[in-house]
């Protein structure tokens, strides 16, 4: 059995995670995982790079490559009204506000907020009457 494939990081701001498991016999290696990106074009480029690397590895080792099901989940979009209200509340309380896509949105949330540091933002949100953490 050849060593594990060496895969380059996907191009652009995409992420992938692979896991390996034993196949039904000693000569089989099963790779599974996920590829996530913030846009369809970034996802396409990342999938192309990943499948290209796996195909090259399979070719160099004279292996057979089988690709299984690819499942696509549409991106979740935060509520524009909720984002505007949250930004106004944060700005009014003196916190800087900037917008960016989220890698891990919370299901059921109207808006997604990243808290970076101990500047009192978490305390402000927990004490604010209009905002509460998503379950």
PDB file of C-alpha atoms in Angstrom:
ATOM      1  CA  UNK A   1       0.000   0.000   0.000  1.00  0.00           C
ATOM      2  CA  UNK A   2       1.520   3.360  -0.956  1.00  0.00           C
ATOM      3  CA  UNK A   3       1.793   6.154   1.586  1.00  0.00           C
ATOM      4  CA  UNK A   4      -1.069   8.564   2.108  1.00  0.00           C
ATOM      5  CA  UNK A   5      -1.763  10.972  -0.744  1.00  0.00           C
ATOM      6  CA  UNK A   6      -0.310  14.429  -0.364  1.00  0.00           C
ATOM      7  CA  UNK A   7      -2.992  16.922  -1.264  1.00  0.00           C
ATOM      8  CA  UNK A   8      -2.399  20.613  -1.710  1.00  0.00           C
ATOM      9  CA  UNK A   9      -4.617  23.078   0.095  1.00  0.00           C
ATOM     10  CA  UNK A  10      -7.589  24.076  -2.028  1.00  0.00           C
ATOM     11  CA  UNK A  11      -7.213  27.304  -3.985  1.00  0.00           C
ATOM     12  CA  UNK A  12      -8.798  30.439  -2.600  1.00  0.00           C
ATOM     13  CA  UNK A  13     -10.823  30.657   0.583  1.00  0.00           C
ATOM     14  CA  UNK A  14     -12.167  27.087   0.591  1.00  0.00           C
ATOM     15  CA  UNK A  15     -11.688  24.400   3.202  1.00  0.00           C
ATOM     16  CA  UNK A  16     -11.699  20.652   3.079  1.00  0.00           C
ATOM     17  CA  UNK A  17     -11.397  17.900   5.640  1.00  0.00           C
ATOM     18  CA  UNK A  18     -10.658  14.301   4.704  1.00  0.00           C
ATOM     19  CA  UNK A  19     -10.769  11.169   6.751  1.00  0.00           C
ATOM     20  CA  UNK A  20      -9.424   7.772   5.826  1.00  0.00           C
ATOM     21  CA  UNK A  21     -10.794   4.370   6.729  1.00  0.00           C
ATOM     22  CA  UNK A  22      -9.969   0.781   5.916  1.00  0.00           C
ATOM     23  CA  UNK A  23     -11.756  -0.762   2.969  1.00  0.00           C
ATOM     24  CA  UNK A  24     -13.269  -4.242   2.780  1.00  0.00           C
ATOM     25  CA  UNK A  25      -9.814  -5.663   1.995  1.00  0.00           C
ATOM     26  CA  UNK A  26      -6.224  -4.687   2.759  1.00  0.00           C
ATOM     27  CA  UNK A  27      -5.653  -3.154  -0.690  1.00  0.00           C
ATOM     28  CA  UNK A  28      -8.552  -0.695  -0.434  1.00  0.00           C
ATOM     29  CA  UNK A  29      -8.414   2.781   1.036  1.00  0.00           C
ATOM     30  CA  UNK A  30     -11.595   4.795   1.526  1.00  0.00           C
ATOM     31  CA  UNK A  31     -11.405   8.569   1.739  1.00  0.00           C
ATOM     32  CA  UNK A  32     -14.361  10.633   2.838  1.00  0.00           C
ATOM     33  CA  UNK A  33     -14.817  14.212   3.805  1.00  0.00           C
ATOM     34  CA  UNK A  34     -16.273  17.564   3.001  1.00  0.00           C
ATOM     35  CA  UNK A  35     -15.381  20.610   0.969  1.00  0.00           C
ATOM     36  CA  UNK A  36     -16.861  23.953   1.964  1.00  0.00           C
ATOM     37  CA  UNK A  37     -16.597  27.328   0.291  1.00  0.00           C
ATOM     38  CA  UNK A  38     -18.317  30.680   0.479  1.00  0.00           C
ATOM     39  CA  UNK A  39     -19.326  30.765  -3.203  1.00  0.00           C
ATOM     40  CA  UNK A  40     -20.147  28.322  -5.989  1.00  0.00           C
ATOM     41  CA  UNK A  41     -17.049  29.297  -8.000  1.00  0.00           C
ATOM     42  CA  UNK A  42     -14.733  28.785  -4.999  1.00  0.00           C
ATOM     43  CA  UNK A  43     -16.388  25.415  -4.338  1.00  0.00           C
ATOM     44  CA  UNK A  44     -15.915  24.387  -7.963  1.00  0.00           C
ATOM     45  CA  UNK A  45     -12.228  25.344  -7.917  1.00  0.00           C
ATOM     46  CA  UNK A  46     -11.651  23.502  -4.633  1.00  0.00           C
ATOM     47  CA  UNK A  47     -13.418  20.343  -5.868  1.00  0.00           C
ATOM     48  CA  UNK A  48     -11.439  20.442  -9.103  1.00  0.00           C
ATOM     49  CA  UNK A  49      -8.150  20.736  -7.206  1.00  0.00           C
ATOM     50  CA  UNK A  50      -9.064  17.955  -4.764  1.00  0.00           C
ATOM     51  CA  UNK A  51     -10.264  15.537  -7.442  1.00  0.00           C
ATOM     52  CA  UNK A  52      -7.244  16.400  -9.600  1.00  0.00           C
ATOM     53  CA  UNK A  53      -4.878  15.548  -6.740  1.00  0.00           C
ATOM     54  CA  UNK A  54      -6.678  12.284  -6.005  1.00  0.00           C
ATOM     55  CA  UNK A  55      -6.707  11.355  -9.697  1.00  0.00           C
ATOM     56  CA  UNK A  56      -2.974  12.031  -9.995  1.00  0.00           C
ATOM     57  CA  UNK A  57      -2.281   9.902  -6.920  1.00  0.00           C
ATOM     58  CA  UNK A  58      -4.457   7.072  -8.237  1.00  0.00           C
ATOM     59  CA  UNK A  59      -2.728   7.217 -11.633  1.00  0.00           C
ATOM     60  CA  UNK A  60       0.790   7.179 -10.175  1.00  0.00           C
ATOM     61  CA  UNK A  61      -0.024   4.211  -7.941  1.00  0.00           C
ATOM     62  CA  UNK A  62      -2.019   2.337 -10.623  1.00  0.00           C
ATOM     63  CA  UNK A  63      -5.072   2.457  -8.399  1.00  0.00           C
ATOM     64  CA  UNK A  64      -8.712   2.633  -9.349  1.00  0.00           C
ATOM     65  CA  UNK A  65     -10.468   5.808  -8.303  1.00  0.00           C
ATOM     66  CA  UNK A  66     -14.199   5.773  -7.638  1.00  0.00           C
ATOM     67  CA  UNK A  67     -16.049   8.949  -6.727  1.00  0.00           C
ATOM     68  CA  UNK A  68     -19.242   8.715  -4.719  1.00  0.00           C
ATOM     69  CA  UNK A  69     -22.149  11.039  -4.141  1.00  0.00           C
ATOM     70  CA  UNK A  70     -21.565  14.757  -3.802  1.00  0.00           C
ATOM     71  CA  UNK A  71     -24.151  16.506  -1.673  1.00  0.00           C
ATOM     72  CA  UNK A  72     -24.730  20.224  -1.986  1.00  0.00           C
ATOM     73  CA  UNK A  73     -26.253  22.446   0.659  1.00  0.00           C
ATOM     74  CA  UNK A  74     -27.278  25.948  -0.353  1.00  0.00           C
ATOM     75  CA  UNK A  75     -25.703  28.756   1.663  1.00  0.00           C
ATOM     76  CA  UNK A  76     -27.821  30.300   4.395  1.00  0.00           C
ATOM     77  CA  UNK A  77     -28.340  34.005   4.086  1.00  0.00           C
ATOM     78  CA  UNK A  78     -28.822  36.133   7.173  1.00  0.00           C
ATOM     79  CA  UNK A  79     -31.881  38.344   7.387  1.00  0.00           C
ATOM     80  CA  UNK A  80     -31.058  41.836   6.029  1.00  0.00           C
ATOM     81  CA  UNK A  81     -33.416  43.442   8.564  1.00  0.00           C
ATOM     82  CA  UNK A  82     -31.817  41.586  11.456  1.00  0.00           C
ATOM     83  CA  UNK A  83     -28.314  42.476  10.245  1.00  0.00           C
ATOM     84  CA  UNK A  84     -29.236  46.146   9.938  1.00  0.00           C
ATOM     85  CA  UNK A  85     -30.802  46.235  13.417  1.00  0.00           C
ATOM     86  CA  UNK A  86     -27.839  44.414  14.957  1.00  0.00           C
ATOM     87  CA  UNK A  87     -25.321  46.695  13.231  1.00  0.00           C
ATOM     88  CA  UNK A  88     -27.188  49.802  14.425  1.00  0.00           C
ATOM     89  CA  UNK A  89     -27.326  48.518  18.020  1.00  0.00           C
ATOM     90  CA  UNK A  90     -23.640  47.603  18.020  1.00  0.00           C
ATOM     91  CA  UNK A  91     -22.593  50.890  16.384  1.00  0.00           C
ATOM     92  CA  UNK A  92     -24.736  52.847  18.837  1.00  0.00           C
ATOM     93  CA  UNK A  93     -23.027  51.086  21.749  1.00  0.00           C
ATOM     94  CA  UNK A  94     -19.590  52.013  20.390  1.00  0.00           C
ATOM     95  CA  UNK A  95     -18.557  48.671  18.897  1.00  0.00           C
ATOM     96  CA  UNK A  96     -16.944  48.578  15.451  1.00  0.00           C
ATOM     97  CA  UNK A  97     -19.051  46.849  12.813  1.00  0.00           C
ATOM     98  CA  UNK A  98     -17.960  45.102   9.622  1.00  0.00           C
ATOM     99  CA  UNK A  99     -19.640  42.507   7.442  1.00  0.00           C
ATOM    100  CA  UNK A 100     -18.122  39.250   6.238  1.00  0.00           C
ATOM    101  CA  UNK A 101     -19.342  35.770   5.271  1.00  0.00           C
ATOM    102  CA  UNK A 102     -19.549  33.131   7.985  1.00  0.00           C
ATOM    103  CA  UNK A 103     -17.984  29.671   7.784  1.00  0.00           C
ATOM    104  CA  UNK A 104     -20.227  28.281  10.498  1.00  0.00           C
ATOM    105  CA  UNK A 105     -23.641  29.948  10.594  1.00  0.00           C
ATOM    106  CA  UNK A 106     -25.983  28.942  13.385  1.00  0.00           C
ATOM    107  CA  UNK A 107     -29.165  27.176  12.255  1.00  0.00           C
ATOM    108  CA  UNK A 108     -32.227  29.137  13.248  1.00  0.00           C
ATOM    109  CA  UNK A 109     -30.380  32.435  13.748  1.00  0.00           C
ATOM    110  CA  UNK A 110     -31.541  35.643  12.057  1.00  0.00           C
ATOM    111  CA  UNK A 111     -28.005  37.088  11.987  1.00  0.00           C
ATOM    112  CA  UNK A 112     -24.553  35.674  12.634  1.00  0.00           C
ATOM    113  CA  UNK A 113     -22.005  37.431  14.780  1.00  0.00           C
ATOM    114  CA  UNK A 114     -18.391  36.585  15.463  1.00  0.00           C
ATOM    115  CA  UNK A 115     -17.027  37.733  18.796  1.00  0.00           C
ATOM    116  CA  UNK A 116     -13.270  38.207  18.803  1.00  0.00           C
ATOM    117  CA  UNK A 117     -11.775  39.146  22.132  1.00  0.00           C
ATOM    118  CA  UNK A 118     -12.860  40.307  25.551  1.00  0.00           C
ATOM    119  CA  UNK A 119     -14.061  43.810  24.673  1.00  0.00           C
ATOM    120  CA  UNK A 120     -17.452  43.418  26.385  1.00  0.00           C
ATOM    121  CA  UNK A 121     -19.375  42.541  23.231  1.00  0.00           C
ATOM    122  CA  UNK A 122     -20.626  39.215  24.587  1.00  0.00           C
ATOM    123  CA  UNK A 123     -21.843  40.899  27.781  1.00  0.00           C
ATOM    124  CA  UNK A 124     -23.571  43.629  25.760  1.00  0.00           C
ATOM    125  CA  UNK A 125     -25.422  41.081  23.626  1.00  0.00           C
ATOM    126  CA  UNK A 126     -26.452  38.939  26.580  1.00  0.00           C
ATOM    127  CA  UNK A 127     -27.821  41.958  28.438  1.00  0.00           C
ATOM    128  CA  UNK A 128     -29.559  43.494  25.399  1.00  0.00           C
ATOM    129  CA  UNK A 129     -33.347  43.033  25.296  1.00  0.00           C
ATOM    130  CA  UNK A 130     -33.469  42.437  21.507  1.00  0.00           C
ATOM    131  CA  UNK A 131     -30.697  39.868  21.096  1.00  0.00           C
ATOM    132  CA  UNK A 132     -30.149  36.360  22.390  1.00  0.00           C
ATOM    133  CA  UNK A 133     -27.800  33.535  21.377  1.00  0.00           C
ATOM    134  CA  UNK A 134     -29.194  30.951  18.999  1.00  0.00           C
ATOM    135  CA  UNK A 135     -29.836  27.519  20.512  1.00  0.00           C
TER     136      UNK A 135
END
